[in-house]
Coordinates of C-alpha atoms in Angstrom, one line a residue:
Chain A
X27 CA 0.1 0.0 0.2
X28 CA 2.8 2.6 1.0
X29 CA 4.3 1.7 -2.7
X30 CA 1.5 2.2 -4.1
X31 CA 1.1 6.0 -2.7
X32 CA 4.9 6.6 -2.8
X33 CA 4.6 5.7 -6.5
X34 CA 1.9 8.2 -7.0
X35 CA 3.5 10.9 -5.0
X36 CA 6.7 10.8 -6.4
X37 CA 5.7 10.9 -10.1
X38 CA 3.0 13.1 -9.4
X39 CA 5.2 15.7 -7.8
X40 CA 8.0 14.8 -10.8
X41 CA 5.3 15.7 -13.2
X42 CA 4.0 18.6 -11.3
X43 CA 7.8 20.1 -11.0
X44 CA 8.4 19.6 -14.5
X45 CA 5.2 20.8 -15.6
X46 CA 6.0 24.2 -13.6
X47 CA 9.4 24.5 -14.9
X48 CA 8.5 24.0 -18.6
X49 CA 5.5 26.8 -17.7
X50 CA 8.1 29.0 -16.5
X51 CA 10.6 28.2 -19.6
X52 CA 7.9 28.7 -21.9
X53 CA 7.0 32.1 -20.6
X54 CA 11.0 33.1 -20.8
X55 CA 11.5 31.6 -24.0
X56 CA 8.5 32.8 -25.8
X57 CA 8.6 33.3 -29.4
X58 CA 6.1 35.9 -31.0
X59 CA 4.7 34.0 -33.9
X60 CA 2.7 36.1 -36.3
X61 CA -1.2 35.5 -35.6
X62 CA -1.5 35.8 -39.6
X63 CA 0.8 32.8 -40.1
X64 CA -1.5 30.5 -38.2
X65 CA -4.6 31.6 -39.6
X66 CA -3.6 31.1 -43.2
X67 CA -2.3 27.9 -42.6
X68 CA -5.8 26.3 -41.0
X69 CA -7.3 28.1 -44.5
X70 CA -4.6 26.3 -46.9
X71 CA -5.5 22.7 -47.8
X72 CA -2.7 21.1 -45.9
X73 CA -2.0 18.8 -48.3
X74 CA 1.5 20.2 -48.1
X75 CA 1.8 19.1 -52.0
X76 CA 4.2 22.0 -52.9
X77 CA 2.7 23.1 -55.9
X78 CA 3.3 26.7 -54.8
X79 CA 7.2 26.5 -54.1
X80 CA 7.6 25.9 -50.6
X81 CA 8.3 22.7 -48.6
X82 CA 4.8 22.6 -46.9
X83 CA 1.8 24.6 -46.3
X84 CA 3.0 26.2 -43.2
X85 CA 5.9 27.4 -44.8
X86 CA 3.9 28.7 -47.8
X87 CA 1.6 30.6 -44.9
X88 CA 4.7 31.8 -43.4
X89 CA 5.9 33.3 -46.9
X90 CA 2.8 35.2 -47.3
X91 CA 2.3 36.3 -43.7
X92 CA 6.4 38.0 -44.5
X93 CA 5.0 39.5 -47.7
X94 CA 7.8 37.1 -49.5
X95 CA 5.1 35.5 -51.7
X96 CA 2.1 35.6 -53.9
X97 CA -0.9 34.6 -52.2
X98 CA -2.3 32.9 -55.3
X99 CA 0.1 30.1 -55.5
X100 CA -2.0 27.1 -53.8
X101 CA -3.0 25.0 -57.0
X102 CA -5.5 22.6 -55.0
X103 CA -7.1 25.8 -52.9
X104 CA -7.5 27.5 -55.8
X105 CA -9.5 30.9 -56.2
X106 CA -11.7 30.2 -53.2
X107 CA -8.4 30.2 -51.0
X108 CA -6.5 32.8 -52.3
X109 CA -9.6 35.0 -51.7
X110 CA -10.0 34.0 -48.1
X111 CA -5.9 34.8 -47.6
X112 CA -6.7 38.2 -49.3
X113 CA -8.9 38.8 -46.9
X114 CA -6.6 38.1 -43.8
X115 CA -3.5 39.7 -45.7
X116 CA -6.0 43.0 -46.9
X117 CA -5.1 42.4 -50.4
X118 CA -7.0 41.8 -53.3
X119 CA -7.3 38.5 -54.6
X120 CA -5.8 38.3 -58.1
X121 CA -7.0 34.7 -59.0
X122 CA -4.6 31.4 -60.1
X123 CA -4.4 31.5 -63.7
X124 CA -4.8 28.7 -65.4
X125 CA -2.6 27.0 -67.8
X126 CA -2.6 24.6 -70.3
X127 CA -0.3 22.5 -72.4
X128 CA 1.3 24.1 -75.9
X129 CA 3.4 21.6 -77.9
X130 CA 6.1 23.7 -79.9
X131 CA 6.1 22.0 -83.2
X132 CA 3.9 22.4 -86.1
X133 CA 5.3 19.6 -87.7
X134 CA 4.8 15.5 -86.9
X135 CA 1.4 15.0 -89.1
X136 CA 0.8 12.8 -91.9
X137 CA 1.5 15.2 -94.9
X138 CA 4.1 17.6 -93.2
X139 CA 7.0 15.7 -91.7
X140 CA 9.8 14.7 -93.8
X141 CA 11.3 11.3 -92.8
X142 CA 14.7 10.0 -92.6
X143 CA 13.4 6.1 -92.4
X144 CA 10.3 4.1 -92.0
X145 CA 10.3 3.6 -88.0
X146 CA 8.9 0.4 -87.4
X147 CA 10.3 -0.2 -83.8
X148 CA 8.2 0.0 -80.4
X149 CA 5.3 2.3 -81.1
X150 CA 6.8 4.8 -78.2
X151 CA 8.6 8.4 -78.8
X152 CA 11.0 7.5 -76.5
X153 CA 12.4 4.4 -78.3
X154 CA 11.9 6.2 -81.7
X155 CA 14.6 8.9 -80.7
X156 CA 16.9 6.6 -79.7
X157 CA 17.1 5.2 -83.3
X158 CA 19.5 7.3 -85.1
X159 CA 18.3 10.5 -84.0
X160 CA 14.9 9.8 -84.6
X161 CA 12.5 8.7 -87.7
X162 CA 11.8 12.5 -88.7
X163 CA 14.4 14.6 -90.2
X164 CA 14.3 17.4 -87.8
X165 CA 16.5 16.3 -84.9
X166 CA 14.2 18.6 -82.5
X167 CA 10.4 18.2 -83.7
X168 CA 7.6 15.8 -82.9
X169 CA 8.5 12.0 -83.6
X170 CA 4.3 11.3 -83.8
X171 CA 4.5 8.3 -81.7
X172 CA 2.0 10.4 -79.3
X173 CA 3.7 9.3 -76.0
X174 CA 1.7 12.3 -74.8
X175 CA -1.7 11.3 -75.8
X176 CA -0.6 8.1 -73.8
X177 CA 0.3 10.2 -70.9
X178 CA -2.8 12.1 -70.7
X179 CA -5.2 10.7 -67.9
X180 CA -7.6 13.6 -69.1
X181 CA -8.2 12.9 -72.8
X182 CA -7.1 16.3 -73.7
X183 CA -4.7 15.4 -76.5
X184 CA -6.5 14.2 -79.7
X185 CA -5.4 13.3 -83.3
X186 CA -6.7 15.6 -86.1
X187 CA -7.4 14.6 -89.4
X188 CA -3.8 15.2 -90.9
X189 CA -2.5 13.1 -87.5
X190 CA -1.5 16.6 -85.5
X191 CA -1.6 16.2 -81.8
X192 CA -4.2 18.9 -80.7
X193 CA -4.6 20.1 -76.8
X194 CA -8.2 20.4 -75.6
X195 CA -8.1 23.6 -73.7
X196 CA -11.1 22.6 -72.0
X197 CA -10.0 19.3 -70.8
X198 CA -6.3 20.1 -70.2
X199 CA -5.6 20.6 -66.5
X200 CA -2.0 21.6 -66.9
X201 CA -1.0 18.5 -64.9
X202 CA 2.1 18.2 -66.7
X203 CA 1.9 14.3 -67.4
X204 CA 2.7 14.9 -71.3
X205 CA 5.5 17.7 -70.4
X206 CA 7.6 14.7 -68.9
X207 CA 6.6 12.3 -71.3
X208 CA 7.8 14.1 -74.5
X209 CA 11.2 12.8 -75.1
X210 CA 11.9 16.1 -77.0
X211 CA 10.9 18.5 -74.7
X212 CA 8.3 20.1 -77.1
X213 CA 5.6 20.5 -74.5
X214 CA 5.3 23.7 -72.2
X215 CA 2.5 24.8 -69.6
X216 CA 1.2 28.2 -70.8
X217 CA -1.3 30.8 -69.1
X218 CA -4.2 30.2 -70.9
X219 CA -4.5 33.9 -71.9
X220 CA -1.5 33.8 -73.5
X221 CA -2.1 32.7 -77.6
X222 CA 0.8 33.7 -79.3
X223 CA 3.1 31.0 -79.6
X224 CA 6.3 30.6 -81.4
X225 CA 5.6 26.9 -82.5
X226 CA 9.1 25.2 -83.3
X227 CA 12.0 23.8 -80.7
X228 CA 14.6 23.5 -83.7
X229 CA 17.9 24.9 -82.6
X230 CA 19.5 23.8 -86.0
X231 CA 20.9 26.9 -88.1
X232 CA 18.5 29.0 -90.0
X233 CA 18.6 27.1 -93.6
X234 CA 19.1 23.6 -91.9
X235 CA 16.1 24.1 -89.7
X236 CA 13.8 25.4 -92.5
X237 CA 15.1 22.4 -94.7
X238 CA 14.2 19.9 -92.0
X239 CA 11.1 21.2 -91.3
X240 CA 8.0 19.3 -93.0
X241 CA 5.8 22.2 -92.3
X242 CA 8.2 24.8 -93.3
X243 CA 7.5 26.7 -90.2
X244 CA 10.9 26.3 -88.7
X245 CA 12.2 29.0 -86.3
X246 CA 15.6 30.2 -88.2
X247 CA 16.9 32.2 -85.1
X248 CA 16.6 35.5 -87.1
X249 CA 15.7 37.5 -84.1
X250 CA 13.1 39.7 -86.1
X251 CA 10.7 39.0 -83.4
X252 CA 13.2 39.6 -80.6
X253 CA 14.0 43.2 -81.8
X254 CA 10.2 43.7 -82.6
X255 CA 8.9 42.7 -79.3
X256 CA 7.4 45.8 -77.2
X257 CA 8.0 44.2 -73.8
X258 CA 11.2 42.4 -74.3
X259 CA 9.5 39.3 -74.1
X260 CA 11.2 37.6 -76.7
X261 CA 15.1 35.8 -76.2
X262 CA 17.0 33.9 -78.7
X263 CA 18.2 30.8 -76.9
X264 CA 20.9 29.3 -79.0
X265 CA 19.2 29.8 -82.1
X266 CA 15.6 29.7 -81.3
X267 CA 13.5 32.4 -80.4
X268 CA 11.4 31.8 -77.0
X269 CA 8.8 33.4 -75.3
X270 CA 8.8 34.5 -71.8
X271 CA 5.2 34.2 -70.6
X272 CA 5.5 36.4 -67.6
X273 CA 6.4 39.2 -70.0
X274 CA 4.3 38.6 -73.1
X275 CA 1.4 40.8 -73.4
X276 CA -0.3 39.0 -76.2
X277 CA 0.0 41.8 -79.0
X278 CA 0.7 39.4 -81.8
X279 CA 3.7 41.9 -83.3
X280 CA 6.2 38.9 -83.4
X281 CA 4.0 37.0 -85.7
X282 CA 3.4 39.8 -87.9
X283 CA 7.3 39.8 -88.4
X284 CA 8.1 36.1 -88.3
X285 CA 9.3 35.3 -92.0
X286 CA 8.6 31.5 -91.7
X287 CA 5.2 31.9 -89.6
X288 CA 6.8 29.8 -87.1
X289 CA 5.0 32.2 -84.5
X290 CA 1.1 31.7 -84.4
X291 CA -1.3 34.0 -83.5
X292 CA -4.5 33.0 -83.2
X293 CA -5.8 36.3 -82.3
X294 CA -4.4 38.0 -85.6
X295 CA -7.4 40.1 -87.1
X296 CA -9.5 39.6 -84.0
X297 CA -8.1 42.1 -81.7
X298 CA -9.9 45.0 -80.8
X299 CA -8.7 48.5 -81.7
X300 CA -7.8 51.3 -79.1
X301 CA -10.0 54.5 -79.1
X302 CA -9.4 57.9 -77.5
X303 CA -12.3 59.1 -75.7
X304 CA -11.6 62.9 -76.5
X305 CA -13.6 64.3 -73.1
X306 CA -11.4 62.2 -71.0
X307 CA -8.1 62.7 -72.7
X308 CA -5.6 65.1 -71.0
X309 CA -2.8 65.0 -73.3
X310 CA -0.5 63.2 -71.4
X311 CA 1.6 61.8 -74.2
X312 CA 1.6 58.9 -72.2
X313 CA 0.1 56.7 -74.3
X314 CA 2.2 58.0 -77.8
X315 CA 4.9 57.1 -75.6
X316 CA 4.5 53.5 -74.8
X317 CA 2.7 52.7 -78.0
X318 CA 5.2 49.9 -79.7
X319 CA 4.1 50.8 -83.0
X320 CA 3.7 54.7 -83.0
X321 CA -0.4 54.4 -83.6
X322 CA -1.1 57.3 -81.6
X323 CA -0.4 61.1 -82.2
X324 CA -1.3 64.2 -80.8
X325 CA 0.5 67.3 -78.9
X326 CA 0.9 67.7 -75.3
X327 CA -2.1 69.1 -73.2
X328 CA -4.2 68.2 -76.6
X329 CA -6.5 65.2 -77.0
X330 CA -4.5 62.4 -79.0
X331 CA -6.0 60.1 -81.8
X332 CA -5.2 56.5 -82.6
X333 CA -4.5 55.5 -86.0
X334 CA -6.6 52.3 -86.6
X335 CA -4.9 51.3 -89.5
X336 CA -1.6 51.1 -87.4
X337 CA -3.3 49.9 -84.0
X338 CA -2.5 46.6 -83.3
X339 CA -4.7 46.1 -80.2
X340 CA -1.8 45.4 -78.1
X341 CA -4.0 46.9 -74.9
X342 CA -0.6 48.9 -73.7
X343 CA -1.9 52.2 -74.0
X344 CA -5.1 51.0 -72.4
X345 CA -3.4 50.0 -69.5
X346 CA -1.3 52.9 -68.9
X347 CA -3.5 55.6 -69.5
X348 CA -4.1 57.3 -66.2
X349 CA -7.5 58.8 -66.8
X350 CA -9.0 55.7 -68.2
X351 CA -9.6 57.6 -71.3
X352 CA -8.9 54.9 -73.9
X353 CA -11.4 52.0 -75.1
X354 CA -11.0 49.1 -76.4
X355 CA -13.3 48.8 -79.3
Chain B
X21 CA 45.7 10.5 -10.8
X22 CA 43.4 7.3 -10.7
X23 CA 40.4 9.2 -11.0
X24 CA 41.6 10.8 -14.1
X25 CA 42.6 7.5 -15.7
X26 CA 39.4 6.5 -14.8
X27 CA 37.5 9.5 -16.4
X28 CA 40.1 9.1 -19.4
X29 CA 38.7 4.8 -20.0
X30 CA 35.2 6.2 -19.5
X31 CA 35.6 8.6 -22.1
X32 CA 37.0 6.4 -24.6
X33 CA 34.6 3.7 -23.7
X34 CA 31.7 6.2 -24.3
X35 CA 33.2 7.7 -27.5
X36 CA 34.7 4.7 -29.3
X37 CA 34.7 1.1 -27.8
X38 CA 31.0 1.5 -26.8
X39 CA 29.9 4.0 -28.9
X40 CA 26.3 4.3 -28.7
X41 CA 25.3 4.6 -32.1
X42 CA 27.5 2.3 -34.0
X43 CA 28.0 -0.6 -31.1
X44 CA 25.3 -0.4 -29.3
X45 CA 23.1 0.9 -31.9
X46 CA 21.0 3.0 -30.1
X47 CA 19.7 6.1 -31.6
X48 CA 19.5 5.1 -34.9
X49 CA 16.7 7.4 -36.0
X50 CA 18.6 10.8 -35.8
X51 CA 21.7 8.9 -37.1
X52 CA 20.1 8.2 -40.6
X53 CA 17.4 10.8 -40.5
X54 CA 19.6 14.2 -39.5
X55 CA 22.7 13.3 -41.2
X56 CA 21.7 14.7 -44.4
X57 CA 23.3 18.2 -43.9
X58 CA 26.7 18.7 -41.8
X59 CA 25.5 22.1 -39.9
X60 CA 22.3 20.5 -39.1
X61 CA 24.2 17.1 -37.7
X62 CA 26.1 19.1 -35.6
X63 CA 23.3 21.3 -34.3
X64 CA 21.6 17.9 -33.2
X65 CA 24.6 16.6 -31.7
X66 CA 25.0 19.3 -29.4
X67 CA 21.2 19.1 -28.8
X68 CA 22.2 15.6 -27.8
X69 CA 24.9 16.4 -25.7
X70 CA 23.0 18.8 -23.7
X71 CA 19.9 16.6 -23.2
X72 CA 22.0 13.2 -22.6
X73 CA 24.2 15.3 -19.9
X74 CA 21.3 16.9 -18.0
X75 CA 19.5 13.9 -18.3
X76 CA 22.3 11.7 -16.8
X77 CA 22.6 14.4 -14.1
X78 CA 18.9 14.3 -12.9
X79 CA 18.1 10.4 -13.8
X80 CA 21.1 9.7 -11.3
X81 CA 19.8 12.2 -8.8
X82 CA 16.5 10.7 -8.9
X83 CA 17.2 7.3 -8.7
X84 CA 19.4 7.4 -5.9
X85 CA 17.6 9.8 -3.5
X86 CA 14.0 9.2 -4.6
X87 CA 13.6 5.7 -6.2
X88 CA 16.0 3.7 -4.1
X89 CA 15.1 5.1 -0.6
X90 CA 11.4 4.8 -1.5
X91 CA 11.9 1.2 -2.7
X92 CA 10.4 2.0 -6.0
X93 CA 12.7 1.6 -8.5
X94 CA 10.6 -0.4 -10.6
X95 CA 9.3 3.1 -11.7
X96 CA 12.6 3.7 -12.9
X97 CA 11.6 3.8 -16.9
X98 CA 8.8 6.2 -16.7
X99 CA 10.5 8.5 -14.3
X100 CA 13.3 8.8 -16.6
X101 CA 11.5 9.4 -19.6
X102 CA 9.6 11.8 -18.1
X103 CA 12.6 13.7 -17.2
X104 CA 14.1 13.2 -20.6
X105 CA 10.9 14.6 -22.1
X106 CA 10.8 17.7 -19.9
X107 CA 14.5 18.2 -20.9
X108 CA 13.7 17.5 -24.3
X109 CA 11.0 20.3 -24.5
X110 CA 13.1 22.9 -22.8
X111 CA 15.9 22.4 -25.2
X112 CA 13.2 22.7 -28.1
X113 CA 12.1 25.8 -26.6
X114 CA 15.6 27.4 -26.1
X115 CA 16.8 26.4 -29.6
X116 CA 13.5 27.8 -30.9
X117 CA 14.2 31.2 -29.0
X118 CA 18.0 31.2 -29.7
X119 CA 18.5 29.7 -33.2
X120 CA 15.4 29.5 -35.3
X121 CA 17.2 28.4 -38.3
X122 CA 18.3 25.5 -36.7
X123 CA 14.8 24.6 -35.1
X124 CA 13.6 24.4 -38.7
X125 CA 16.7 22.4 -40.0
X126 CA 16.3 19.6 -36.8
X127 CA 12.4 19.6 -37.6
X128 CA 10.8 16.7 -36.2
X129 CA 14.0 15.0 -35.1
X130 CA 14.4 17.3 -32.3
X131 CA 10.8 16.1 -30.4
X132 CA 12.2 12.5 -31.4
X133 CA 15.1 13.0 -28.9
X134 CA 12.1 12.5 -26.4
X135 CA 12.0 8.7 -27.3
X136 CA 15.3 8.3 -28.5
X137 CA 16.6 5.1 -26.7
X138 CA 20.2 6.4 -26.7
X139 CA 19.0 9.1 -24.1
X140 CA 17.2 6.8 -22.0
X141 CA 20.1 4.1 -22.6
X142 CA 22.8 6.2 -21.0
X143 CA 20.4 6.8 -18.0
X144 CA 19.8 3.5 -17.4
X145 CA 23.3 2.1 -18.1
X146 CA 24.7 4.9 -15.5
X147 CA 22.5 2.8 -13.0
X148 CA 23.3 -0.5 -14.1
X149 CA 27.2 0.1 -13.9
X150 CA 26.8 1.6 -10.6
X151 CA 28.5 4.8 -11.9
X152 CA 29.1 7.4 -9.0
X153 CA 27.4 11.0 -9.7
X154 CA 30.4 12.7 -11.5
X155 CA 31.1 9.7 -13.5
X156 CA 27.5 9.4 -14.5
X157 CA 27.4 13.4 -15.4
X158 CA 30.7 12.4 -17.5
X159 CA 29.3 9.2 -19.1
X160 CA 26.3 11.2 -20.5
X161 CA 28.6 14.0 -21.9
X162 CA 30.9 11.1 -23.4
X163 CA 28.0 9.4 -25.0
X164 CA 26.8 12.7 -26.6
X165 CA 30.3 13.3 -28.0
X166 CA 30.1 10.0 -29.5
X167 CA 26.9 10.4 -31.0
X168 CA 27.7 13.5 -32.4
X169 CA 31.0 12.4 -33.8
X170 CA 29.6 9.4 -35.5
X171 CA 26.5 12.0 -36.8
X172 CA 29.0 14.4 -38.1
X173 CA 31.2 12.0 -39.8
X174 CA 28.1 10.5 -41.4
X175 CA 26.5 13.3 -42.6
X176 CA 30.2 14.7 -43.9
X177 CA 30.5 11.2 -45.7
X178 CA 26.6 11.8 -47.2
X179 CA 27.5 15.2 -48.4
X180 CA 30.2 13.9 -50.2
X181 CA 27.9 10.7 -51.6
X182 CA 25.5 13.6 -52.9
X183 CA 27.9 14.4 -55.6
X184 CA 29.6 11.4 -56.4
X185 CA 28.4 9.3 -59.2
X186 CA 26.3 6.4 -57.8
X187 CA 24.0 4.3 -59.4
X188 CA 20.4 5.0 -59.4
X189 CA 18.9 2.4 -57.4
X190 CA 21.8 3.0 -54.9
X191 CA 20.9 6.8 -54.2
X192 CA 20.0 8.2 -50.8
X193 CA 18.9 5.6 -48.4
X194 CA 20.6 2.5 -49.8
X195 CA 24.3 4.0 -50.0
X196 CA 23.5 5.7 -46.6
X197 CA 22.7 2.2 -45.1
X198 CA 25.8 0.7 -46.8
X199 CA 27.8 3.7 -45.1
X200 CA 26.4 2.8 -41.8
X201 CA 27.3 -0.5 -41.7
X202 CA 31.1 0.2 -43.0
X203 CA 31.3 2.7 -40.2
X204 CA 30.0 0.3 -37.5
X205 CA 32.7 -2.4 -39.0
X206 CA 35.3 0.2 -38.7
X207 CA 34.5 1.0 -35.0
X208 CA 34.2 -2.9 -34.4
X209 CA 38.2 -2.1 -34.5
X210 CA 37.9 0.0 -31.4
X211 CA 36.7 -3.0 -29.1
X212 CA 40.3 -4.4 -29.1
X213 CA 41.5 -1.2 -27.3
X214 CA 41.9 -2.0 -23.2
X215 CA 42.6 0.6 -21.1

C-alpha cells in the first residue's frame, strides 16, 4: 500500500515540478509568432503538395505573412483559398490563372513531316528518338508516336485529320504528365490567356532548320521577333526564339514579322482597336510614348488620336492611361 | 591520478569502444534522419550532448535520492522518460528562441529525442554500471560526444555522396545504410582497446 502511495506521490510530484518548470520556460523563451501565419495555415488545404514552391503549407503561410510570396500560388485551394487569404492579408485576390499544355512543333502529321527512314520499332516516342536520332528529319521535332496522348489521363490530347496532336483547352488541367512524357521537350505549360506561341523547338541553323521542317515553319533564329517585341519578352536561346510568358502581352507583333510563320497568333485580325475618348483625354502623351507601333499621335495637353490602321490592339495604352480615356472597341 | 585515468577510460569507452550508435545500435533514427547536412547534424549533436548530460544528472539524482530510498525503483523507466521528455521540451524552447534556423533544420527529429533510446539508454546504463554521480554526468557527456562524432562523420560522408556518381537505385537511403554498416565495421576495430 505504501509503495502505491509513494509511486503516485513521486510521479505526481515529478510531473508537477517538470510542468511548472516548462511553463516558466515557455514564458521566458516565448517566441512571438505572427497570428496571421496560423490563420493562413488553417485556410490552406494542408496537402503539403509543394505546388507553391514551398516545402509545405506552413512554410507557404509563413512566406505569405512575411510578404515574401504571392497569395495565389496554392493550386489545390484555387481561387477560393486565395480570396480567403486576401481577406486576412488585406489584399486584393488575384486569381490563379489556369495553364494549358502547348506543343512547340507544327510538324509531325501525316503530310507535313520529312522522314529519314521508316520507323517500325516499338511504338513509343522514347524508343523512336533512340534509333538514329529519330525517324523524322528534324532532330528537335515531334516524332509522332504519341507518348503525350498516352500520358494524358484527362483525354485532353487528340489527333486531328492530319494526325497532328491537338490539345483540348477545356480538358487540359496542366498536370504536366505530357511535359514529362515528351522525350524532345516540346511541351510547355502556358497560361491560358497567352495565345501567341512560337511553335518550333529547333536549335538548328536557319537554312538547316528550314530544310528539315516538313511544315516549313521552323524558327530560323533570325531575331526579328526579338527586336519587334515591345516588352522584351522574346529571347534567342541557342538559335531558337523563346517567349517568356510572364512578360508577353499577347500583342501578336512578333507573329506579324516572323518570316517563316513559326509564330502562330490565333488572335490575328480579331483584336480590338484602341479608341481615345476625347472628353477624358488630358493629353499627357503617356500612351503615345508607350505605343510600340507609333499608332497614337497628338500634341501635349490636347486630345490624342489613334490611327486604326496602325493599331495592333496590344492594349498597352489602355493599361497606361491614367484617366481611363482609352477604350478597346 | 587514478580518478583521471578512470575518467579517460570512461571517455574512450563511451566515445569509441562502446559507441552508442555504432556499437550499441541506439539512436539510429536521428543517425539516419539528420545526417543529410553537416550543420544540422552538428546542431543535433549539440542538442543530444546537452540532453544526455542533463538527463544523466537528473536521472542519477532521482534514482539515488528518490526511487531507491522509497523502494520504488521499478518506476525507473517512466520516471526517466518523464525527465528526458521535459528536458527535450526545454531544449526545444531554447533552440527555437535562440536559433530559429537550426530549429527548422532539425524539424521533427528534435522532439524525437524525447523517445530517443540513446538518451534513455545512457541514463539506465549509468545506474546499471553503478557509476558515481560525477562519472554518470561525464558518461552522459561522453556518450553525447560519441553520438555527435558519428553523426557528423556520417553527415560529411553523405554530403560527399550527394555529389558522387552512384547507381540510381543506390542513391539516398540505400547507400546511407551501406555507409552506416561500413562505419560500424570500422568502429568494431576499437573493441580491441583495453585501458
